[in-house]
Amino acid sequence: MNRRWFFLLTLLLVPCFTAALAATEPDFDSMRQQMIEEIEQQVRETASQLDDDKLDPRVIEALAKVPRHEFVLPTRRHQAYENRPLPIGYGQTISQPYIVAVMTDLLQLDPGDKVLEIGTGSGYQAAVVGELVKKVYSIEIIDTLGRKARKRLKRLGYDNVKVRLGDGYYGWKEHGPYDAIIVTAAASHIPPPLVKQLKPGGRMIIPVGSRFATQQLVLVEKNKQGELRTRQLMPVTFVPLTGGHKR
Ligand code: SAH
């Protein structure tokens, strides 16, 4: 084939391929925007529990950036922007986007912060926090999930998020203390090692309760003197925090 024909053929085929691809891939950007509007609506509806009727604009920006469809199972991509939890395999779930937004917002993160997450799961929550702070350390107890999340986060460019395989009940002492800690599995009590690894002036958000009942989202604040204040904010449903510690 001479060069002119090749050029013409390319001119003809490239738009065809692009159109075919566009037809198979949903418009994730506008779906994500729609998801954010639903979250903002739900935040207004639950304002009395949150002491706030809107999210920090930085949290909204982070939600607008993270491609949630990359964090769900391939068979669930079309549901990735529905405001609800989805299965991610191994009996675990990626949290409801509203819950991710609220928990992130409650941590009142600053760009220079170092954050610890317990329960990496898909890596979505870690990515959202990763958009807002300098460094995220995340621990996952199920090997395969942790490895997959680590690979995914790397592929998507979240170099500031580090994933470790292990029991998060004991935290990640080497990198502590942390400005904020987020636990995304329900614990029967607030793990003392995590309280220890929280900086004075830091905040921890954690669902507390049994696996058979509704749990409470609890905000733990450590003041500059190291004293704790805990507040129950709203009922939530999380998968349990497992591991060898006494429950
Ligand atoms: N943050 C996740 C969702 C969490 S689901 C996301 O954005 O997708 C809760 C996760 O906590 C599950 O993956 C579960 O395996 C993990 N988990 C449960 N107990 C744990 C423990 N003791 N240490 C670390 N991870 C734990």
PDB file of C-alpha atoms in Angstrom, residues 10-25:
ATOM      1  CA  THR A  10      -6.088   6.055   8.753  1.00  0.00           C
ATOM      2  CA  LEU A  11      -8.101   9.261   8.385  1.00  0.00           C
ATOM      3  CA  LEU A  12     -11.171   7.155   7.730  1.00  0.00           C
ATOM      4  CA  LEU A  13     -10.689   4.522  10.399  1.00  0.00           C
ATOM      5  CA  VAL A  14      -9.595   6.551  13.426  1.00  0.00           C
ATOM      6  CA  PRO A  15     -12.958   8.341  13.859  1.00  0.00           C
ATOM      7  CA  CYS A  16     -14.756   5.002  13.426  1.00  0.00           C
ATOM      8  CA  PHE A  17     -12.753   3.400  16.238  1.00  0.00           C
ATOM      9  CA  THR A  18     -13.188   6.407  18.510  1.00  0.00           C
ATOM     10  CA  ALA A  19     -16.935   6.400  17.912  1.00  0.00           C
ATOM     11  CA  ALA A  20     -17.158   2.674  18.604  1.00  0.00           C
ATOM     12  CA  LEU A  21     -15.223   3.065  21.862  1.00  0.00           C
ATOM     13  CA  ALA A  22     -17.329   6.014  22.950  1.00  0.00           C
ATOM     14  CA  ALA A  23     -20.471   3.992  22.300  1.00  0.00           C
ATOM     15  CA  THR A  24     -19.379   1.167  24.606  1.00  0.00           C
ATOM     16  CA  GLU A  25     -18.008   3.292  27.479  1.00  0.00           C
TER      17      GLU A  25
END
